[in-house]
PDB file of C-alpha atoms in Angstrom:
ATOM      1  CA  UNK Q   1     -25.568 -13.103 -52.723  1.00  0.00           C
ATOM      2  CA  UNK Q   2     -28.851 -14.005 -54.589  1.00  0.00           C
ATOM      3  CA  UNK Q   3     -31.371 -15.911 -52.469  1.00  0.00           C
ATOM      4  CA  UNK Q   4     -34.757 -17.083 -53.188  1.00  0.00           C
ATOM      5  CA  UNK Q   5     -36.465 -18.911 -50.271  1.00  0.00           C
ATOM      6  CA  UNK Q   6     -39.779 -20.478 -50.523  1.00  0.00           C
ATOM      7  CA  UNK Q   7     -42.248 -21.112 -47.551  1.00  0.00           C
ATOM      8  CA  UNK Q   8     -45.810 -22.019 -47.044  1.00  0.00           C
ATOM      9  CA  UNK Q   9     -45.832 -25.619 -48.069  1.00  0.00           C
ATOM     10  CA  UNK Q  10     -47.232 -28.551 -45.941  1.00  0.00           C
ATOM     11  CA  UNK Q  11     -49.690 -31.349 -45.840  1.00  0.00           C
ATOM     12  CA  UNK Q  12     -53.334 -30.248 -46.876  1.00  0.00           C
ATOM     13  CA  UNK Q  13     -56.505 -32.299 -47.418  1.00  0.00           C
ATOM     14  CA  UNK Q  14     -57.942 -32.362 -50.998  1.00  0.00           C
ATOM     15  CA  UNK Q  15     -60.029 -29.222 -51.482  1.00  0.00           C
ATOM     16  CA  UNK Q  16     -57.909 -27.334 -49.051  1.00  0.00           C
ATOM     17  CA  UNK Q  17     -55.796 -24.232 -49.642  1.00  0.00           C
ATOM     18  CA  UNK Q  18     -52.269 -23.085 -49.196  1.00  0.00           C
ATOM     19  CA  UNK Q  19     -50.341 -19.699 -49.972  1.00  0.00           C
ATOM     20  CA  UNK Q  20     -46.794 -20.044 -50.982  1.00  0.00           C
ATOM     21  CA  UNK Q  21     -44.126 -17.188 -50.576  1.00  0.00           C
ATOM     22  CA  UNK Q  22     -41.052 -16.765 -52.251  1.00  0.00           C
ATOM     23  CA  UNK Q  23     -38.780 -14.135 -50.502  1.00  0.00           C
ATOM     24  CA  UNK Q  24     -35.973 -12.750 -52.631  1.00  0.00           C
ATOM     25  CA  UNK Q  25     -32.649 -10.692 -52.043  1.00  0.00           C
ATOM     26  CA  UNK Q  26     -29.582 -10.152 -53.949  1.00  0.00           C
ATOM     27  CA  UNK Q  27     -30.936  -8.833 -57.137  1.00  0.00           C
ATOM     28  CA  UNK Q  28     -33.183  -6.014 -58.482  1.00  0.00           C
ATOM     29  CA  UNK Q  29     -36.482  -8.103 -58.155  1.00  0.00           C
ATOM     30  CA  UNK Q  30     -38.654  -5.590 -60.030  1.00  0.00           C
ATOM     31  CA  UNK Q  31     -36.828  -6.198 -63.316  1.00  0.00           C
ATOM     32  CA  UNK Q  32     -37.386 -10.059 -63.170  1.00  0.00           C
ATOM     33  CA  UNK Q  33     -40.221 -12.312 -64.486  1.00  0.00           C
ATOM     34  CA  UNK Q  34     -41.318 -14.464 -61.459  1.00  0.00           C
ATOM     35  CA  UNK Q  35     -42.381 -17.942 -61.956  1.00  0.00           C
ATOM     36  CA  UNK Q  36     -43.626 -21.078 -60.001  1.00  0.00           C
ATOM     37  CA  UNK Q  37     -42.753 -24.479 -61.121  1.00  0.00           C
ATOM     38  CA  UNK Q  38     -43.420 -27.951 -59.543  1.00  0.00           C
ATOM     39  CA  UNK Q  39     -41.866 -31.276 -59.818  1.00  0.00           C
ATOM     40  CA  UNK Q  40     -43.649 -34.498 -58.767  1.00  0.00           C
ATOM     41  CA  UNK Q  41     -41.845 -37.837 -57.981  1.00  0.00           C
ATOM     42  CA  UNK Q  42     -40.752 -39.341 -61.204  1.00  0.00           C
ATOM     43  CA  UNK Q  43     -42.017 -36.428 -63.334  1.00  0.00           C
ATOM     44  CA  UNK Q  44     -40.345 -33.471 -65.043  1.00  0.00           C
ATOM     45  CA  UNK Q  45     -40.557 -30.023 -63.490  1.00  0.00           C
ATOM     46  CA  UNK Q  46     -43.328 -28.169 -65.085  1.00  0.00           C
ATOM     47  CA  UNK Q  47     -44.227 -24.529 -65.178  1.00  0.00           C
ATOM     48  CA  UNK Q  48     -47.327 -23.713 -62.965  1.00  0.00           C
ATOM     49  CA  UNK Q  49     -47.648 -19.891 -63.473  1.00  0.00           C
ATOM     50  CA  UNK Q  50     -45.697 -16.673 -64.251  1.00  0.00           C
ATOM     51  CA  UNK Q  51     -46.110 -13.051 -63.796  1.00  0.00           C
ATOM     52  CA  UNK Q  52     -44.478 -10.192 -65.565  1.00  0.00           C
ATOM     53  CA  UNK Q  53     -42.129  -7.725 -63.591  1.00  0.00           C
ATOM     54  CA  UNK Q  54     -44.993  -5.126 -63.221  1.00  0.00           C
ATOM     55  CA  UNK Q  55     -47.472  -7.844 -62.184  1.00  0.00           C
ATOM     56  CA  UNK Q  56     -49.919  -6.809 -64.968  1.00  0.00           C
ATOM     57  CA  UNK Q  57     -49.532 -10.040 -66.917  1.00  0.00           C
ATOM     58  CA  UNK Q  58     -50.023 -13.509 -65.600  1.00  0.00           C
ATOM     59  CA  UNK Q  59     -50.053 -16.993 -67.254  1.00  0.00           C
ATOM     60  CA  UNK Q  60     -51.212 -20.338 -65.781  1.00  0.00           C
ATOM     61  CA  UNK Q  61     -50.893 -23.943 -66.781  1.00  0.00           C
ATOM     62  CA  UNK Q  62     -54.145 -25.236 -67.781  1.00  0.00           C
ATOM     63  CA  UNK Q  63     -54.054 -27.645 -64.969  1.00  0.00           C
ATOM     64  CA  UNK Q  64     -54.259 -24.833 -62.464  1.00  0.00           C
ATOM     65  CA  UNK Q  65     -56.441 -22.326 -64.098  1.00  0.00           C
ATOM     66  CA  UNK Q  66     -59.218 -21.026 -61.981  1.00  0.00           C
ATOM     67  CA  UNK Q  67     -57.716 -22.520 -58.740  1.00  0.00           C
ATOM     68  CA  UNK Q  68     -54.234 -20.894 -58.297  1.00  0.00           C
ATOM     69  CA  UNK Q  69     -53.258 -17.138 -58.380  1.00  0.00           C
ATOM     70  CA  UNK Q  70     -49.961 -15.861 -58.574  1.00  0.00           C
ATOM     71  CA  UNK Q  71     -49.051 -12.413 -57.274  1.00  0.00           C
ATOM     72  CA  UNK Q  72     -46.022 -10.260 -56.489  1.00  0.00           C
ATOM     73  CA  UNK Q  73     -45.206  -7.425 -54.230  1.00  0.00           C
ATOM     74  CA  UNK Q  74     -42.303  -5.490 -55.437  1.00  0.00           C
ATOM     75  CA  UNK Q  75     -41.867  -3.411 -52.464  1.00  0.00           C
ATOM     76  CA  UNK Q  76     -41.251  -6.732 -50.495  1.00  0.00           C
ATOM     77  CA  UNK Q  77     -39.199  -8.316 -53.108  1.00  0.00           C
ATOM     78  CA  UNK Q  78     -41.639 -11.405 -52.902  1.00  0.00           C
ATOM     79  CA  UNK Q  79     -43.856 -13.425 -55.203  1.00  0.00           C
ATOM     80  CA  UNK Q  80     -46.760 -15.538 -54.025  1.00  0.00           C
ATOM     81  CA  UNK Q  81     -48.840 -18.627 -55.203  1.00  0.00           C
ATOM     82  CA  UNK Q  82     -52.542 -18.849 -53.863  1.00  0.00           C
ATOM     83  CA  UNK Q  83     -53.751 -22.451 -54.271  1.00  0.00           C
ATOM     84  CA  UNK Q  84     -57.140 -23.268 -53.755  1.00  0.00           C
ATOM     85  CA  UNK Q  85     -59.319 -26.358 -54.447  1.00  0.00           C
ATOM     86  CA  UNK Q  86     -56.327 -28.531 -54.096  1.00  0.00           C
ATOM     87  CA  UNK Q  87     -56.149 -32.034 -55.608  1.00  0.00           C
ATOM     88  CA  UNK Q  88     -53.887 -34.960 -54.799  1.00  0.00           C
ATOM     89  CA  UNK Q  89     -52.304 -34.534 -58.336  1.00  0.00           C
ATOM     90  CA  UNK Q  90     -50.941 -31.020 -56.972  1.00  0.00           C
ATOM     91  CA  UNK Q  91     -48.600 -32.947 -54.697  1.00  0.00           C
ATOM     92  CA  UNK Q  92     -45.071 -31.868 -55.539  1.00  0.00           C
ATOM     93  CA  UNK Q  93     -42.134 -29.654 -54.590  1.00  0.00           C
ATOM     94  CA  UNK Q  94     -42.689 -26.119 -55.775  1.00  0.00           C
ATOM     95  CA  UNK Q  95     -40.007 -23.834 -56.887  1.00  0.00           C
ATOM     96  CA  UNK Q  96     -39.837 -20.222 -57.446  1.00  0.00           C
ATOM     97  CA  UNK Q  97     -37.750 -18.708 -60.528  1.00  0.00           C
ATOM     98  CA  UNK Q  98     -36.502 -15.491 -61.439  1.00  0.00           C
ATOM     99  CA  UNK Q  99     -35.612 -14.697 -64.931  1.00  0.00           C
ATOM    100  CA  UNK Q 100     -34.369 -11.487 -66.599  1.00  0.00           C
ATOM    101  CA  UNK Q 101     -32.169 -11.337 -69.867  1.00  0.00           C
ATOM    102  CA  UNK Q 102     -29.701 -14.017 -69.287  1.00  0.00           C
ATOM    103  CA  UNK Q 103     -30.017 -14.145 -65.591  1.00  0.00           C
ATOM    104  CA  UNK Q 104     -31.883 -17.039 -64.055  1.00  0.00           C
ATOM    105  CA  UNK Q 105     -32.275 -18.067 -60.381  1.00  0.00           C
ATOM    106  CA  UNK Q 106     -33.991 -20.831 -58.465  1.00  0.00           C
ATOM    107  CA  UNK Q 107     -35.100 -21.183 -55.085  1.00  0.00           C
ATOM    108  CA  UNK Q 108     -34.627 -24.514 -52.889  1.00  0.00           C
ATOM    109  CA  UNK Q 109     -38.253 -25.590 -53.144  1.00  0.00           C
ATOM    110  CA  UNK Q 110     -41.156 -26.313 -50.623  1.00  0.00           C
ATOM    111  CA  UNK Q 111     -42.932 -29.572 -50.367  1.00  0.00           C
ATOM    112  CA  UNK Q 112     -46.781 -29.462 -51.128  1.00  0.00           C
ATOM    113  CA  UNK Q 113     -48.667 -32.669 -50.362  1.00  0.00           C
ATOM    114  CA  UNK Q 114     -52.458 -32.976 -50.826  1.00  0.00           C
ATOM    115  CA  UNK Q 115     -53.846 -35.937 -49.293  1.00  0.00           C
ATOM    116  CA  UNK Q 116     -56.469 -37.174 -46.969  1.00  0.00           C
TER     117      UNK Q 116
END
């Protein structure tokens, strides 16, 4: 049974930090490209960052470059998103996604709210 479980979301003030985690099971994690997406109310889901199966290649949306860092631990079957200098416009539900060949899996999401 495939599972992706995000955690670490919450309420944070502008300028603050959060670290999201996505713990996975039920598939061969080290084969999969992992991504973080987010969806704000009334907006489409957008790619935030992704990381290659080995962790050697990362990509970021322009809106988060220099503030967010994606990483993975293949021994723990987990992917992370370190978010610094958070802004109100980062408020969204954050989802992790796993992709390999034709296989694609999503987590259930974790809410991040940036507000004073």
